[in-house]
Amino acid sequence: MQEAYYVAKSIRKTKTVSTESTKKRVFHNSDDCPIRNVVAQIGDKWSVLILFALVEGADRFNSLKSRVVGISQRMLTQTLRDLEREGYVNRTVYPEVPVKVEYELTSMGRDIVKPLYQLVSWAETHHGEIKRSRKAYDERN
Amino acid sequence: MQEAYYVAKSIRKTKTVSTESTKKRVFHNSDDCPIRNVVAQIGDKWSVLILFALVEGADRFNSLKSRVVGISQRMLTQTLRDLEREGYVNRTVYPEVPVKVEYELTSMGRDIVKPLYQLVSWAETHHGEIKRSRKAYDERN
DNA sequence: CAGTATCCTGTTAGATACTG
DNA sequence: CAGTATCTAACAGGATACTG
């Protein structure tokens, strides 16, 4: 396992005596921790679905709205703005009448989709196992 | 890109006429969509950090509490329960006095950490780029 | 030690109405 | 068409006090 700056060696300055002093601490500092700062961002309710929709190519606002089933206009706007701000999505306005706005993945957007696919692929494979685990847990609790 | 059941071909039954009828729809159905159902679960504030802390081996409640910096007792309990329910974590009570409770990754827990590392590794690599993108966005808006 | 139980606040996201 | 603006309900999560 690689050692990252948000995972620092435990500086045993606390008074608690432990038999295991080799374990690392895991920080969540919002500014400097990629986990909270990057993963948590795309871990919201709609980001991944929008990114996956855009993998198939540039698309317009209302087309996305109908393809990302269940999303509200408000959340589509807001999540697209967030994704644009992060650098995953480009927004292009075509000054026609009526106006046309296209969203497409940046190179970084196409890039982050790869590890996301790994994760989603894992999730698909283990989805049944997870559902069984939940069911078993709920039955014994 | 693989075609999953949460990504279905667009059934063009809406009245809107589109020049691109080949794009897929992306569902978010909570019960059947692994994205919402698995990814969103571990996308909360503490799950990934706890999983990463447990990669180093089984650990006890209060040790975890000090290692996962900033987490409250309430959220540690709650997130551990969720992770246990999903099947990522095993909880073992040792009936000593005082009681000792150990948490450790299940085989599935050790397994999901792999794609998570891929994602976090990506995040580390691109963290600077993302921060610059945010700054640029904020300056022009 | 390893939690529960309460209370409380900020955020998230849906619904609805309106606009250049 | 592609959004804003506003209101509100639900939820996530922190602080604190208490317990087997």
PDB file of C-alpha atoms (C1' of nucleotides) in Angstrom:
ATOM      1  CA  MET A   1       0.000   0.000   0.000  1.00  0.00           C
ATOM      2  CA  GLN A   2       1.401   3.333  -0.909  1.00  0.00           C
ATOM      3  CA  GLU A   3       1.918   5.954   1.716  1.00  0.00           C
ATOM      4  CA  ALA A   4       0.236   9.250   0.964  1.00  0.00           C
ATOM      5  CA  TYR A   5       0.463  12.561   2.724  1.00  0.00           C
ATOM      6  CA  TYR A   6      -3.003  12.169   4.123  1.00  0.00           C
ATOM      7  CA  VAL A   7      -1.901   8.921   5.658  1.00  0.00           C
ATOM      8  CA  ALA A   8       0.841   9.752   8.111  1.00  0.00           C
ATOM      9  CA  LYS A   9       2.662   7.557  10.557  1.00  0.00           C
ATOM     10  CA  SER A  10       1.047   7.643  13.917  1.00  0.00           C
ATOM     11  CA  ILE A  11       2.939  10.025  16.111  1.00  0.00           C
ATOM     12  CA  ARG A  12       2.427   8.329  19.407  1.00  0.00           C
ATOM     13  CA  LYS A  13       2.038  11.417  21.512  1.00  0.00           C
ATOM     14  CA  THR A  14      -1.279  10.428  23.011  1.00  0.00           C
ATOM     15  CA  LYS A  15      -1.220   8.978  26.486  1.00  0.00           C
ATOM     16  CA  THR A  16      -3.085   5.817  25.505  1.00  0.00           C
ATOM     17  CA  VAL A  17      -0.801   2.831  25.592  1.00  0.00           C
ATOM     18  CA  SER A  18      -1.280   0.557  22.638  1.00  0.00           C
ATOM     19  CA  THR A  19       0.294  -2.742  21.745  1.00  0.00           C
ATOM     20  CA  GLU A  20       0.121  -1.782  18.101  1.00  0.00           C
ATOM     21  CA  SER A  21       1.927   1.462  17.449  1.00  0.00           C
ATOM     22  CA  THR A  22       2.642   0.866  13.779  1.00  0.00           C
ATOM     23  CA  LYS A  23      -0.746   1.705  12.334  1.00  0.00           C
ATOM     24  CA  LYS A  24      -1.140   4.889  10.387  1.00  0.00           C
ATOM     25  CA  ARG A  25      -3.535   7.701  10.969  1.00  0.00           C
ATOM     26  CA  VAL A  26      -5.971   8.651   8.275  1.00  0.00           C
ATOM     27  CA  PHE A  27      -6.696  12.324   7.853  1.00  0.00           C
ATOM     28  CA  HIS A  28      -9.660  13.920   6.220  1.00  0.00           C
ATOM     29  CA  ASN A  29      -8.450  17.507   5.943  1.00  0.00           C
ATOM     30  CA  SER A  30     -10.745  18.967   3.344  1.00  0.00           C
ATOM     31  CA  ASP A  31      -8.151  21.109   1.587  1.00  0.00           C
ATOM     32  CA  ASP A  32      -5.407  18.595   1.142  1.00  0.00           C
ATOM     33  CA  CYS A  33      -6.983  15.164   1.202  1.00  0.00           C
ATOM     34  CA  PRO A  34      -7.769  13.791  -2.251  1.00  0.00           C
ATOM     35  CA  ILE A  35     -10.211  11.344  -0.761  1.00  0.00           C
ATOM     36  CA  ARG A  36     -12.514  13.951   0.653  1.00  0.00           C
ATOM     37  CA  ASN A  37     -11.628  16.493  -1.988  1.00  0.00           C
ATOM     38  CA  VAL A  38     -11.974  14.438  -5.142  1.00  0.00           C
ATOM     39  CA  VAL A  39     -13.700  11.177  -4.312  1.00  0.00           C
ATOM     40  CA  ALA A  40     -16.373  12.744  -2.141  1.00  0.00           C
ATOM     41  CA  GLN A  41     -17.132  15.265  -4.854  1.00  0.00           C
ATOM     42  CA  ILE A  42     -17.957  12.660  -7.487  1.00  0.00           C
ATOM     43  CA  GLY A  43     -19.586  10.522  -4.792  1.00  0.00           C
ATOM     44  CA  ASP A  44     -22.658  12.714  -4.765  1.00  0.00           C
ATOM     45  CA  LYS A  45     -25.991  11.657  -6.074  1.00  0.00           C
ATOM     46  CA  TRP A  46     -25.620  12.500  -9.764  1.00  0.00           C
ATOM     47  CA  SER A  47     -22.006  13.150 -10.801  1.00  0.00           C
ATOM     48  CA  VAL A  48     -21.111   9.625 -11.852  1.00  0.00           C
ATOM     49  CA  LEU A  49     -24.321   9.169 -13.794  1.00  0.00           C
ATOM     50  CA  ILE A  50     -23.753  12.410 -15.692  1.00  0.00           C
ATOM     51  CA  LEU A  51     -20.125  11.559 -16.419  1.00  0.00           C
ATOM     52  CA  PHE A  52     -21.198   8.166 -17.757  1.00  0.00           C
ATOM     53  CA  ALA A  53     -23.855   9.743 -19.908  1.00  0.00           C
ATOM     54  CA  LEU A  54     -21.257  12.093 -21.393  1.00  0.00           C
ATOM     55  CA  VAL A  55     -18.847   9.279 -22.211  1.00  0.00           C
ATOM     56  CA  GLU A  56     -20.976   8.597 -25.245  1.00  0.00           C
ATOM     57  CA  GLY A  57     -20.267  12.042 -26.571  1.00  0.00           C
ATOM     58  CA  ALA A  58     -21.224  15.687 -26.172  1.00  0.00           C
ATOM     59  CA  ASP A  59     -24.817  16.277 -25.296  1.00  0.00           C
ATOM     60  CA  ARG A  60     -27.197  19.141 -24.656  1.00  0.00           C
ATOM     61  CA  PHE A  61     -28.891  20.144 -21.450  1.00  0.00           C
ATOM     62  CA  ASN A  62     -32.361  18.849 -22.102  1.00  0.00           C
ATOM     63  CA  SER A  63     -31.113  15.683 -23.743  1.00  0.00           C
ATOM     64  CA  LEU A  64     -29.070  14.955 -20.646  1.00  0.00           C
ATOM     65  CA  LYS A  65     -32.065  15.752 -18.517  1.00  0.00           C
ATOM     66  CA  SER A  66     -34.115  13.047 -20.178  1.00  0.00           C
ATOM     67  CA  ARG A  67     -31.257  10.542 -20.318  1.00  0.00           C
ATOM     68  CA  VAL A  68     -30.225  10.865 -16.690  1.00  0.00           C
ATOM     69  CA  VAL A  69     -33.505   9.458 -15.504  1.00  0.00           C
ATOM     70  CA  GLY A  70     -34.981  11.123 -12.459  1.00  0.00           C
ATOM     71  CA  ILE A  71     -32.724  14.140 -12.228  1.00  0.00           C
ATOM     72  CA  SER A  72     -34.313  17.522 -11.648  1.00  0.00           C
ATOM     73  CA  GLN A  73     -33.462  20.584 -13.695  1.00  0.00           C
ATOM     74  CA  ARG A  74     -31.985  22.183 -10.631  1.00  0.00           C
ATOM     75  CA  MET A  75     -29.636  19.304  -9.824  1.00  0.00           C
ATOM     76  CA  LEU A  76     -28.582  18.849 -13.440  1.00  0.00           C
ATOM     77  CA  THR A  77     -27.564  22.487 -13.633  1.00  0.00           C
ATOM     78  CA  GLN A  78     -25.809  22.415 -10.311  1.00  0.00           C
ATOM     79  CA  THR A  79     -23.949  19.149 -10.873  1.00  0.00           C
ATOM     80  CA  LEU A  80     -22.863  20.197 -14.366  1.00  0.00           C
ATOM     81  CA  ARG A  81     -21.504  23.437 -12.908  1.00  0.00           C
ATOM     82  CA  ASP A  82     -19.606  21.478 -10.283  1.00  0.00           C
ATOM     83  CA  LEU A  83     -18.196  19.094 -12.861  1.00  0.00           C
ATOM     84  CA  GLU A  84     -17.197  22.041 -15.028  1.00  0.00           C
ATOM     85  CA  ARG A  85     -15.509  23.706 -12.074  1.00  0.00           C
ATOM     86  CA  GLU A  86     -13.571  20.536 -11.260  1.00  0.00           C
ATOM     87  CA  GLY A  87     -12.405  20.358 -14.866  1.00  0.00           C
ATOM     88  CA  TYR A  88     -14.250  17.238 -15.981  1.00  0.00           C
ATOM     89  CA  VAL A  89     -16.699  18.917 -18.322  1.00  0.00           C
ATOM     90  CA  ASN A  90     -16.611  21.648 -20.959  1.00  0.00           C
ATOM     91  CA  ARG A  91     -19.617  23.854 -21.535  1.00  0.00           C
ATOM     92  CA  THR A  92     -20.117  25.389 -24.957  1.00  0.00           C
ATOM     93  CA  VAL A  93     -22.856  27.884 -25.781  1.00  0.00           C
ATOM     94  CA  TYR A  94     -24.002  28.113 -29.370  1.00  0.00           C
ATOM     95  CA  PRO A  95     -25.680  31.515 -29.804  1.00  0.00           C
ATOM     96  CA  GLU A  96     -28.469  30.254 -31.975  1.00  0.00           C
ATOM     97  CA  VAL A  97     -32.149  30.913 -31.422  1.00  0.00           C
ATOM     98  CA  PRO A  98     -33.142  29.170 -29.317  1.00  0.00           C
ATOM     99  CA  VAL A  99     -29.782  28.886 -27.636  1.00  0.00           C
ATOM    100  CA  LYS A 100     -28.013  25.534 -27.670  1.00  0.00           C
ATOM    101  CA  VAL A 101     -25.619  24.489 -24.926  1.00  0.00           C
ATOM    102  CA  GLU A 102     -23.431  21.452 -25.253  1.00  0.00           C
ATOM    103  CA  TYR A 103     -21.581  19.635 -22.536  1.00  0.00           C
ATOM    104  CA  GLU A 104     -18.674  17.328 -23.231  1.00  0.00           C
ATOM    105  CA  LEU A 105     -15.980  15.600 -21.234  1.00  0.00           C
ATOM    106  CA  THR A 106     -12.570  17.197 -21.041  1.00  0.00           C
ATOM    107  CA  SER A 107      -9.525  14.960 -21.319  1.00  0.00           C
ATOM    108  CA  MET A 108      -9.500  14.793 -17.536  1.00  0.00           C
ATOM    109  CA  GLY A 109     -13.175  13.875 -17.583  1.00  0.00           C
ATOM    110  CA  ARG A 110     -12.501  11.022 -19.997  1.00  0.00           C
ATOM    111  CA  ASP A 111      -9.650  10.028 -17.744  1.00  0.00           C
ATOM    112  CA  ILE A 112     -11.440   9.838 -14.421  1.00  0.00           C
ATOM    113  CA  VAL A 113     -14.107   7.692 -16.001  1.00  0.00           C
ATOM    114  CA  LYS A 114     -11.606   4.845 -16.263  1.00  0.00           C
ATOM    115  CA  PRO A 115     -11.092   4.231 -12.528  1.00  0.00           C
ATOM    116  CA  LEU A 116     -14.777   4.924 -12.051  1.00  0.00           C
ATOM    117  CA  TYR A 117     -15.559   2.103 -14.447  1.00  0.00           C
ATOM    118  CA  GLN A 118     -13.323  -0.206 -12.475  1.00  0.00           C
ATOM    119  CA  LEU A 119     -15.275   0.626  -9.362  1.00  0.00           C
ATOM    120  CA  VAL A 120     -18.678   0.373 -10.988  1.00  0.00           C
ATOM    121  CA  SER A 121     -17.679  -2.853 -12.648  1.00  0.00           C
ATOM    122  CA  TRP A 122     -16.698  -4.192  -9.233  1.00  0.00           C
ATOM    123  CA  ALA A 123     -20.018  -2.972  -7.894  1.00  0.00           C
ATOM    124  CA  GLU A 124     -21.945  -4.779 -10.626  1.00  0.00           C
ATOM    125  CA  THR A 125     -20.099  -7.998  -9.955  1.00  0.00           C
ATOM    126  CA  HIS A 126     -20.692  -7.879  -6.207  1.00  0.00           C
ATOM    127  CA  HIS A 127     -24.095  -6.257  -6.161  1.00  0.00           C
ATOM    128  CA  GLY A 128     -25.895  -9.503  -5.453  1.00  0.00           C
ATOM    129  CA  GLU A 129     -23.492 -10.430  -2.685  1.00  0.00           C
ATOM    130  CA  ILE A 130     -23.977  -7.032  -1.074  1.00  0.00           C
ATOM    131  CA  LYS A 131     -27.752  -7.290  -1.217  1.00  0.00           C
ATOM    132  CA  ARG A 132     -27.599 -10.704   0.412  1.00  0.00           C
ATOM    133  CA  SER A 133     -25.317  -9.346   3.104  1.00  0.00           C
ATOM    134  CA  ARG A 134     -27.766  -6.539   3.865  1.00  0.00           C
ATOM    135  CA  LYS A 135     -30.657  -8.936   4.035  1.00  0.00           C
ATOM    136  CA  ALA A 136     -28.809 -11.274   6.400  1.00  0.00           C
ATOM    137  CA  TYR A 137     -27.756  -8.357   8.582  1.00  0.00           C
ATOM    138  CA  ASP A 138     -31.274  -6.983   8.798  1.00  0.00           C
ATOM    139  CA  GLU A 139     -32.656 -10.385   9.702  1.00  0.00           C
ATOM    140  CA  ARG A 140     -30.302 -10.942  12.609  1.00  0.00           C
ATOM    141  CA  ASN A 141     -30.673  -7.381  13.914  1.00  0.00           C
TER     142      ASN A 141
ATOM    143  CA  MET B   1     -17.894   0.498 -22.680  1.00  0.00           C
ATOM    144  CA  GLN B   2     -19.933  -2.328 -21.346  1.00  0.00           C
ATOM    145  CA  GLU B   3     -23.683  -2.155 -21.363  1.00  0.00           C
ATOM    146  CA  ALA B   4     -25.273  -2.619 -17.982  1.00  0.00           C
ATOM    147  CA  TYR B   5     -28.854  -2.951 -16.965  1.00  0.00           C
ATOM    148  CA  TYR B   6     -28.890   0.500 -15.491  1.00  0.00           C
ATOM    149  CA  VAL B   7     -27.852   1.816 -18.861  1.00  0.00           C
ATOM    150  CA  ALA B   8     -30.595   0.965 -21.274  1.00  0.00           C
ATOM    151  CA  LYS B   9     -31.011   1.907 -24.881  1.00  0.00           C
ATOM    152  CA  SER B  10     -33.099   4.982 -25.199  1.00  0.00           C
ATOM    153  CA  ILE B  11     -36.607   3.924 -26.002  1.00  0.00           C
ATOM    154  CA  ARG B  12     -37.644   6.832 -28.117  1.00  0.00           C
ATOM    155  CA  LYS B  13     -41.176   7.147 -26.887  1.00  0.00           C
ATOM    156  CA  THR B  14     -40.918  10.769 -25.859  1.00  0.00           C
ATOM    157  CA  LYS B  15     -42.307  13.328 -28.260  1.00  0.00           C
ATOM    158  CA  THR B  16     -39.080  15.278 -28.448  1.00  0.00           C
ATOM    159  CA  VAL B  17     -37.424  14.846 -31.802  1.00  0.00           C
ATOM    160  CA  SER B  18     -33.694  14.329 -31.541  1.00  0.00           C
ATOM    161  CA  THR B  19     -31.064  14.028 -34.209  1.00  0.00           C
ATOM    162  CA  GLU B  20     -29.154  11.644 -31.992  1.00  0.00           C
ATOM    163  CA  SER B  21     -31.273   8.701 -31.034  1.00  0.00           C
ATOM    164  CA  THR B  22     -28.445   6.310 -30.240  1.00  0.00           C
ATOM    165  CA  LYS B  23     -27.456   7.601 -26.822  1.00  0.00           C
ATOM    166  CA  LYS B  24     -28.336   5.515 -23.832  1.00  0.00           C
ATOM    167  CA  ARG B  25     -30.347   6.479 -20.852  1.00  0.00           C
ATOM    168  CA  VAL B  26     -28.799   6.319 -17.421  1.00  0.00           C
ATOM    169  CA  PHE B  27     -30.985   5.196 -14.598  1.00  0.00           C
ATOM    170  CA  HIS B  28     -30.520   5.761 -10.934  1.00  0.00           C
ATOM    171  CA  ASN B  29     -33.099   3.358  -9.568  1.00  0.00           C
ATOM    172  CA  SER B  30     -32.027   2.910  -5.985  1.00  0.00           C
ATOM    173  CA  ASP B  31     -32.747  -0.778  -5.739  1.00  0.00           C
ATOM    174  CA  ASP B  32     -31.142  -2.019  -8.883  1.00  0.00           C
ATOM    175  CA  CYS B  33     -28.473   0.467  -9.815  1.00  0.00           C
ATOM    176  CA  PRO B  34     -25.008  -0.454  -8.528  1.00  0.00           C
ATOM    177  CA  ILE B  35     -23.860   3.098  -9.002  1.00  0.00           C
ATOM    178  CA  ARG B  36     -26.295   4.549  -6.547  1.00  0.00           C
ATOM    179  CA  ASN B  37     -26.470   1.414  -4.490  1.00  0.00           C
ATOM    180  CA  VAL B  38     -22.789   0.674  -4.003  1.00  0.00           C
ATOM    181  CA  VAL B  39     -20.769   3.677  -5.102  1.00  0.00           C
ATOM    182  CA  ALA B  40     -22.963   6.199  -3.341  1.00  0.00           C
ATOM    183  CA  GLN B  41     -22.781   4.153  -0.164  1.00  0.00           C
ATOM    184  CA  ILE B  42     -19.001   4.263   0.094  1.00  0.00           C
ATOM    185  CA  GLY B  43     -19.045   7.830  -1.233  1.00  0.00           C
ATOM    186  CA  ASP B  44     -20.115   9.205   2.122  1.00  0.00           C
ATOM    187  CA  LYS B  45     -17.910  11.214   4.390  1.00  0.00           C
ATOM    188  CA  TRP B  46     -16.086   8.458   6.270  1.00  0.00           C
ATOM    189  CA  SER B  47     -16.459   5.008   4.629  1.00  0.00           C
ATOM    190  CA  VAL B  48     -13.349   5.116   2.449  1.00  0.00           C
ATOM    191  CA  LEU B  49     -11.190   6.446   5.254  1.00  0.00           C
ATOM    192  CA  ILE B  50     -12.333   3.684   7.588  1.00  0.00           C
ATOM    193  CA  LEU B  51     -11.820   0.997   4.964  1.00  0.00           C
ATOM    194  CA  PHE B  52      -8.312   2.300   4.327  1.00  0.00           C
ATOM    195  CA  ALA B  53      -7.559   2.330   8.024  1.00  0.00           C
ATOM    196  CA  LEU B  54      -8.664  -1.304   8.288  1.00  0.00           C
ATOM    197  CA  VAL B  55      -6.468  -2.396   5.383  1.00  0.00           C
ATOM    198  CA  GLU B  56      -3.582  -2.399   7.819  1.00  0.00           C
ATOM    199  CA  GLY B  57      -5.289  -5.016   9.922  1.00  0.00           C
ATOM    200  CA  ALA B  58      -8.010  -5.511  12.469  1.00  0.00           C
ATOM    201  CA  ASP B  59      -8.448  -2.654  14.869  1.00  0.00           C
ATOM    202  CA  ARG B  60     -10.558  -1.684  17.856  1.00  0.00           C
ATOM    203  CA  PHE B  61     -13.156   1.002  18.155  1.00  0.00           C
ATOM    204  CA  ASN B  62     -11.228   3.616  20.077  1.00  0.00           C
ATOM    205  CA  SER B  63      -8.053   2.985  18.137  1.00  0.00           C
ATOM    206  CA  LEU B  64      -9.953   3.610  14.929  1.00  0.00           C
ATOM    207  CA  LYS B  65     -11.488   6.680  16.463  1.00  0.00           C
ATOM    208  CA  SER B  66      -8.082   8.229  17.047  1.00  0.00           C
ATOM    209  CA  ARG B  67      -6.644   7.075  13.725  1.00  0.00           C
ATOM    210  CA  VAL B  68      -9.495   8.312  11.559  1.00  0.00           C
ATOM    211  CA  VAL B  69      -8.756  11.893  12.443  1.00  0.00           C
ATOM    212  CA  GLY B  70     -11.763  14.091  13.063  1.00  0.00           C
ATOM    213  CA  ILE B  71     -14.457  11.430  13.145  1.00  0.00           C
ATOM    214  CA  SER B  72     -17.028  11.596  15.913  1.00  0.00           C
ATOM    215  CA  GLN B  73     -18.004   8.628  18.006  1.00  0.00           C
ATOM    216  CA  ARG B  74     -21.462   8.750  16.539  1.00  0.00           C
ATOM    217  CA  MET B  75     -20.310   8.643  12.925  1.00  0.00           C
ATOM    218  CA  LEU B  76     -17.709   5.963  13.576  1.00  0.00           C
ATOM    219  CA  THR B  77     -20.349   3.709  15.085  1.00  0.00           C
ATOM    220  CA  GLN B  78     -22.822   4.419  12.347  1.00  0.00           C
ATOM    221  CA  THR B  79     -20.391   4.019   9.440  1.00  0.00           C
ATOM    222  CA  LEU B  80     -18.964   0.799  10.897  1.00  0.00           C
ATOM    223  CA  ARG B  81     -22.493  -0.561  11.188  1.00  0.00           C
ATOM    224  CA  ASP B  82     -23.183   0.353   7.569  1.00  0.00           C
ATOM    225  CA  LEU B  83     -19.944  -1.236   6.399  1.00  0.00           C
ATOM    226  CA  GLU B  84     -20.766  -4.344   8.388  1.00  0.00           C
ATOM    227  CA  ARG B  85     -24.231  -4.471   6.869  1.00  0.00           C
ATOM    228  CA  GLU B  86     -22.830  -4.151   3.357  1.00  0.00           C
ATOM    229  CA  GLY B  87     -20.462  -7.015   4.071  1.00  0.00           C
ATOM    230  CA  TYR B  88     -17.152  -5.145   4.021  1.00  0.00           C
ATOM    231  CA  VAL B  89     -16.394  -5.415   7.721  1.00  0.00           C
ATOM    232  CA  ASN B  90     -16.584  -8.071  10.415  1.00  0.00           C
ATOM    233  CA  ARG B  91     -17.277  -7.112  14.005  1.00  0.00           C
ATOM    234  CA  THR B  92     -15.998  -9.345  16.785  1.00  0.00           C
ATOM    235  CA  VAL B  93     -16.777  -8.842  20.460  1.00  0.00           C
ATOM    236  CA  TYR B  94     -14.325 -10.207  23.007  1.00  0.00           C
ATOM    237  CA  PRO B  95     -16.203 -10.576  26.293  1.00  0.00           C
ATOM    238  CA  GLU B  96     -13.377  -9.369  28.459  1.00  0.00           C
ATOM    239  CA  VAL B  97     -13.624  -6.664  31.088  1.00  0.00           C
ATOM    240  CA  PRO B  98     -13.607  -4.059  29.808  1.00  0.00           C
ATOM    241  CA  VAL B  99     -15.110  -5.329  26.598  1.00  0.00           C
ATOM    242  CA  LYS B 100     -12.968  -5.328  23.478  1.00  0.00           C
ATOM    243  CA  VAL B 101     -14.460  -5.044  20.005  1.00  0.00           C
ATOM    244  CA  GLU B 102     -12.432  -5.622  16.905  1.00  0.00           C
ATOM    245  CA  TYR B 103     -13.265  -4.672  13.360  1.00  0.00           C
ATOM    246  CA  GLU B 104     -11.613  -6.248  10.359  1.00  0.00           C
ATOM    247  CA  LEU B 105     -12.143  -6.339   6.633  1.00  0.00           C
ATOM    248  CA  THR B 106     -13.988  -9.280   5.150  1.00  0.00           C
ATOM    249  CA  SER B 107     -12.689 -10.759   1.916  1.00  0.00           C
ATOM    250  CA  MET B 108     -15.135  -8.502   0.103  1.00  0.00           C
ATOM    251  CA  GLY B 109     -13.835  -5.543   2.083  1.00  0.00           C
ATOM    252  CA  ARG B 110     -10.267  -6.342   1.073  1.00  0.00           C
ATOM    253  CA  ASP B 111     -11.534  -6.682  -2.468  1.00  0.00           C
ATOM    254  CA  ILE B 112     -13.341  -3.375  -2.850  1.00  0.00           C
ATOM    255  CA  VAL B 113     -10.309  -1.553  -1.547  1.00  0.00           C
ATOM    256  CA  LYS B 114      -8.482  -2.381  -4.781  1.00  0.00           C
ATOM    257  CA  PRO B 115     -10.657  -0.342  -7.164  1.00  0.00           C
ATOM    258  CA  LEU B 116     -10.885   2.293  -4.469  1.00  0.00           C
ATOM    259  CA  TYR B 117      -7.121   2.591  -4.479  1.00  0.00           C
ATOM    260  CA  GLN B 118      -7.165   3.003  -8.222  1.00  0.00           C
ATOM    261  CA  LEU B 119      -9.564   5.890  -7.823  1.00  0.00           C
ATOM    262  CA  VAL B 120      -7.732   7.510  -4.941  1.00  0.00           C
ATOM    263  CA  SER B 121      -4.467   7.083  -6.752  1.00  0.00           C
ATOM    264  CA  TRP B 122      -5.987   8.862  -9.722  1.00  0.00           C
ATOM    265  CA  ALA B 123      -7.229  11.555  -7.388  1.00  0.00           C
ATOM    266  CA  GLU B 124      -3.785  12.077  -5.910  1.00  0.00           C
ATOM    267  CA  THR B 125      -2.221  12.375  -9.322  1.00  0.00           C
ATOM    268  CA  HIS B 126      -4.751  14.905 -10.538  1.00  0.00           C
ATOM    269  CA  HIS B 127      -5.393  16.767  -7.333  1.00  0.00           C
ATOM    270  CA  GLY B 128      -3.253  19.739  -8.325  1.00  0.00           C
ATOM    271  CA  GLU B 129      -4.866  19.963 -11.733  1.00  0.00           C
ATOM    272  CA  ILE B 130      -8.303  19.925 -10.154  1.00  0.00           C
ATOM    273  CA  LYS B 131      -7.422  22.641  -7.673  1.00  0.00           C
ATOM    274  CA  ARG B 132      -6.112  24.807 -10.494  1.00  0.00           C
ATOM    275  CA  SER B 133      -9.293  24.188 -12.469  1.00  0.00           C
ATOM    276  CA  ARG B 134     -11.412  25.296  -9.531  1.00  0.00           C
ATOM    277  CA  LYS B 135      -9.357  28.425  -9.041  1.00  0.00           C
ATOM    278  CA  ALA B 136      -9.593  29.340 -12.718  1.00  0.00           C
ATOM    279  CA  TYR B 137     -13.331  28.720 -12.723  1.00  0.00           C
ATOM    280  CA  ASP B 138     -13.872  30.832  -9.644  1.00  0.00           C
ATOM    281  CA  GLU B 139     -11.847  33.682 -11.082  1.00  0.00           C
ATOM    282  CA  ARG B 140     -13.787  33.897 -14.317  1.00  0.00           C
ATOM    283  CA  ASN B 141     -17.169  33.510 -12.607  1.00  0.00           C
TER     284      ASN B 141
ATOM    285  C1'  DC C   1     -14.099   0.299  26.432  1.00  0.00           C
ATOM    286  C1'  DA C   2     -17.518   0.712  23.298  1.00  0.00           C
ATOM    287  C1'  DG C   3     -20.981   2.246  22.629  1.00  0.00           C
ATOM    288  C1'  DT C   4     -26.627   4.886  22.984  1.00  0.00           C
ATOM    289  C1'  DA C   5     -29.692   8.571  23.152  1.00  0.00           C
ATOM    290  C1'  DT C   6     -30.864  13.387  22.254  1.00  0.00           C
ATOM    291  C1'  DC C   7     -30.628  17.575  20.477  1.00  0.00           C
ATOM    292  C1'  DC C   8     -29.440  20.665  16.984  1.00  0.00           C
ATOM    293  C1'  DT C   9     -27.483  22.755  12.730  1.00  0.00           C
ATOM    294  C1'  DG C  10     -25.990  22.898   7.939  1.00  0.00           C
ATOM    295  C1'  DT C  11     -26.464  20.860   3.646  1.00  0.00           C
ATOM    296  C1'  DT C  12     -28.798  18.316  -0.138  1.00  0.00           C
ATOM    297  C1'  DA C  13     -32.069  17.903  -3.180  1.00  0.00           C
ATOM    298  C1'  DG C  14     -37.036  17.961  -4.843  1.00  0.00           C
ATOM    299  C1'  DA C  15     -41.020  20.868  -6.427  1.00  0.00           C
ATOM    300  C1'  DT C  16     -42.628  24.837  -8.459  1.00  0.00           C
ATOM    301  C1'  DA C  17     -42.755  29.209 -10.772  1.00  0.00           C
ATOM    302  C1'  DC C  18     -40.544  32.356 -13.659  1.00  0.00           C
ATOM    303  C1'  DT C  19     -37.050  34.287 -17.680  1.00  0.00           C
ATOM    304  C1'  DG C  20     -33.596  35.834 -21.604  1.00  0.00           C
TER     305       DG C  20
ATOM    306  C1'  DC D   1     -33.891  25.888 -24.940  1.00  0.00           C
ATOM    307  C1'  DA D   2     -31.488  26.372 -20.968  1.00  0.00           C
ATOM    308  C1'  DG D   3     -31.556  27.909 -17.424  1.00  0.00           C
ATOM    309  C1'  DT D   4     -32.733  31.139 -12.190  1.00  0.00           C
ATOM    310  C1'  DA D   5     -34.983  31.922  -7.983  1.00  0.00           C
ATOM    311  C1'  DT D   6     -37.399  30.522  -4.053  1.00  0.00           C
ATOM    312  C1'  DC D   7     -39.343  27.559  -0.735  1.00  0.00           C
ATOM    313  C1'  DT D   8     -39.272  23.441   1.861  1.00  0.00           C
ATOM    314  C1'  DA D   9     -38.669  18.548   3.462  1.00  0.00           C
ATOM    315  C1'  DA D  10     -35.403  15.231   4.493  1.00  0.00           C
ATOM    316  C1'  DC D  11     -31.122  13.847   5.861  1.00  0.00           C
ATOM    317  C1'  DA D  12     -26.201  13.874   7.275  1.00  0.00           C
ATOM    318  C1'  DG D  13     -23.436  14.695  10.718  1.00  0.00           C
ATOM    319  C1'  DG D  14     -21.498  17.277  15.008  1.00  0.00           C
ATOM    320  C1'  DA D  15     -21.793  18.099  20.182  1.00  0.00           C
ATOM    321  C1'  DT D  16     -22.935  16.523  24.430  1.00  0.00           C
ATOM    322  C1'  DA D  17     -24.507  13.589  28.121  1.00  0.00           C
ATOM    323  C1'  DC D  18     -25.188   9.153  29.690  1.00  0.00           C
ATOM    324  C1'  DT D  19     -24.493   3.569  30.205  1.00  0.00           C
ATOM    325  C1'  DG D  20     -23.612  -1.799  30.449  1.00  0.00           C
TER     326       DG D  20
END
